[in-house]
Tab-separated table of C-alpha atoms in Angstrom:
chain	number	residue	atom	x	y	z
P	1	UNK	CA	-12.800	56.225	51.927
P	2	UNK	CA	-10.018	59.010	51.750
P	3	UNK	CA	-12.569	61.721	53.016
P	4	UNK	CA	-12.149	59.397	56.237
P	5	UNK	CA	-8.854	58.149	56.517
P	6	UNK	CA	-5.718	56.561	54.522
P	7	UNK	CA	-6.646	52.661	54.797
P	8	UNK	CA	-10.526	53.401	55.477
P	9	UNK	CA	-12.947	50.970	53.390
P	10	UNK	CA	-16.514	51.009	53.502
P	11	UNK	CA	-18.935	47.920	53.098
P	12	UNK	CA	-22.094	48.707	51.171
P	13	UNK	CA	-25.325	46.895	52.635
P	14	UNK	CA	-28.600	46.465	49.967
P	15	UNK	CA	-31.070	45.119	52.251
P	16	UNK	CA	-34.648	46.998	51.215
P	17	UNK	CA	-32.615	50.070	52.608
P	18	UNK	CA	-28.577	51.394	52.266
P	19	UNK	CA	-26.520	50.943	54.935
P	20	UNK	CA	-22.988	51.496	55.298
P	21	UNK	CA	-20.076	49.982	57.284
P	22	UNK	CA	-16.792	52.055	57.435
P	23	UNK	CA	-13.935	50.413	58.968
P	24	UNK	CA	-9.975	50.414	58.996
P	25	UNK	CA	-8.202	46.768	58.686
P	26	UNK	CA	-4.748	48.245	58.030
P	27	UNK	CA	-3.916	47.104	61.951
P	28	UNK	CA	-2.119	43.649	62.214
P	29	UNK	CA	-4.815	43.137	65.205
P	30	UNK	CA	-8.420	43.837	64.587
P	31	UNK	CA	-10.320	45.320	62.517
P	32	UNK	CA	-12.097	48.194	63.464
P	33	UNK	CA	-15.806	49.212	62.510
P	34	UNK	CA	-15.062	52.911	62.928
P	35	UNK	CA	-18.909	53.870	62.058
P	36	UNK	CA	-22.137	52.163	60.487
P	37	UNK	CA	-25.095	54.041	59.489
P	38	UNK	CA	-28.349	53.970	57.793
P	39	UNK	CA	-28.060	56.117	53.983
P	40	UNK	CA	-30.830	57.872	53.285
P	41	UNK	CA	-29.322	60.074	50.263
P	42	UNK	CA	-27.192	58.982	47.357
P	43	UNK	CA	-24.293	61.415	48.939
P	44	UNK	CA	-22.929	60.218	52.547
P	45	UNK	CA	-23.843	62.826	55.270
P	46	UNK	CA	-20.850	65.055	56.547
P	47	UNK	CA	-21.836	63.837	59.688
P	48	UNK	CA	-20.858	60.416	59.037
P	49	UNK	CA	-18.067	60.908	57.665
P	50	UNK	CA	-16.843	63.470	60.417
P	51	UNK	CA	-18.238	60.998	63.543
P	52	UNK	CA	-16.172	58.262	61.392
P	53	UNK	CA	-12.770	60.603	61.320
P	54	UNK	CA	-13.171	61.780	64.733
P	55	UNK	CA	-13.331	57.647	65.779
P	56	UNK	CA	-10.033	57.279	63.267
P	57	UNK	CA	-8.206	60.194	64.813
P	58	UNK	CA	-9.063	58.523	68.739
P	59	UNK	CA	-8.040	55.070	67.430
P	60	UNK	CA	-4.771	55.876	66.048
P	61	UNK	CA	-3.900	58.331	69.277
P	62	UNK	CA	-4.703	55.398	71.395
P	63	UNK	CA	-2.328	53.648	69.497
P	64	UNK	CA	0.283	55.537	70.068
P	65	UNK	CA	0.146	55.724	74.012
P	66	UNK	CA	-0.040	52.039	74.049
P	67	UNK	CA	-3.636	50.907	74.130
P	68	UNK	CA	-5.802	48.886	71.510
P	69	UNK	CA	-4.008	45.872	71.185
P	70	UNK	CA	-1.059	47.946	70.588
């Protein structure tokens, strides 16, 4: 998902209803479920995508000083 992130993917759930996994596994140590959501609409709400780019943006920081598995 580029609207998210470089290295953002998104898993695609058909169970009755859409849901939707976005995550990051560009990091040699996890991978990181930055945001999962019900879909109610066939276009992904801004608000997902901007709660999943805010978690990207804190992830990457944290990084940097040292922390998640960094």
């Amino acid at each position: 998902m580029p609207t998210v992130g470089r290295g953002v993917e998104e898993i695609r759930v058909h169970a009755g209803r859409e849901y939707r996994v976005v995550y990051v596994a560009r990091f040699e140590e996890a991978v990181y479920v930055l945001h999962a959501f019900e879909k109610k609409s066939r276009r992904t709400p801004t608000r997902a995508i901007d709660v999943a780019r805010q978690r990207l943006q804190r992830l990457i920081a944290e990084r940097h000083r040292g922390g998640a598995g960094a």
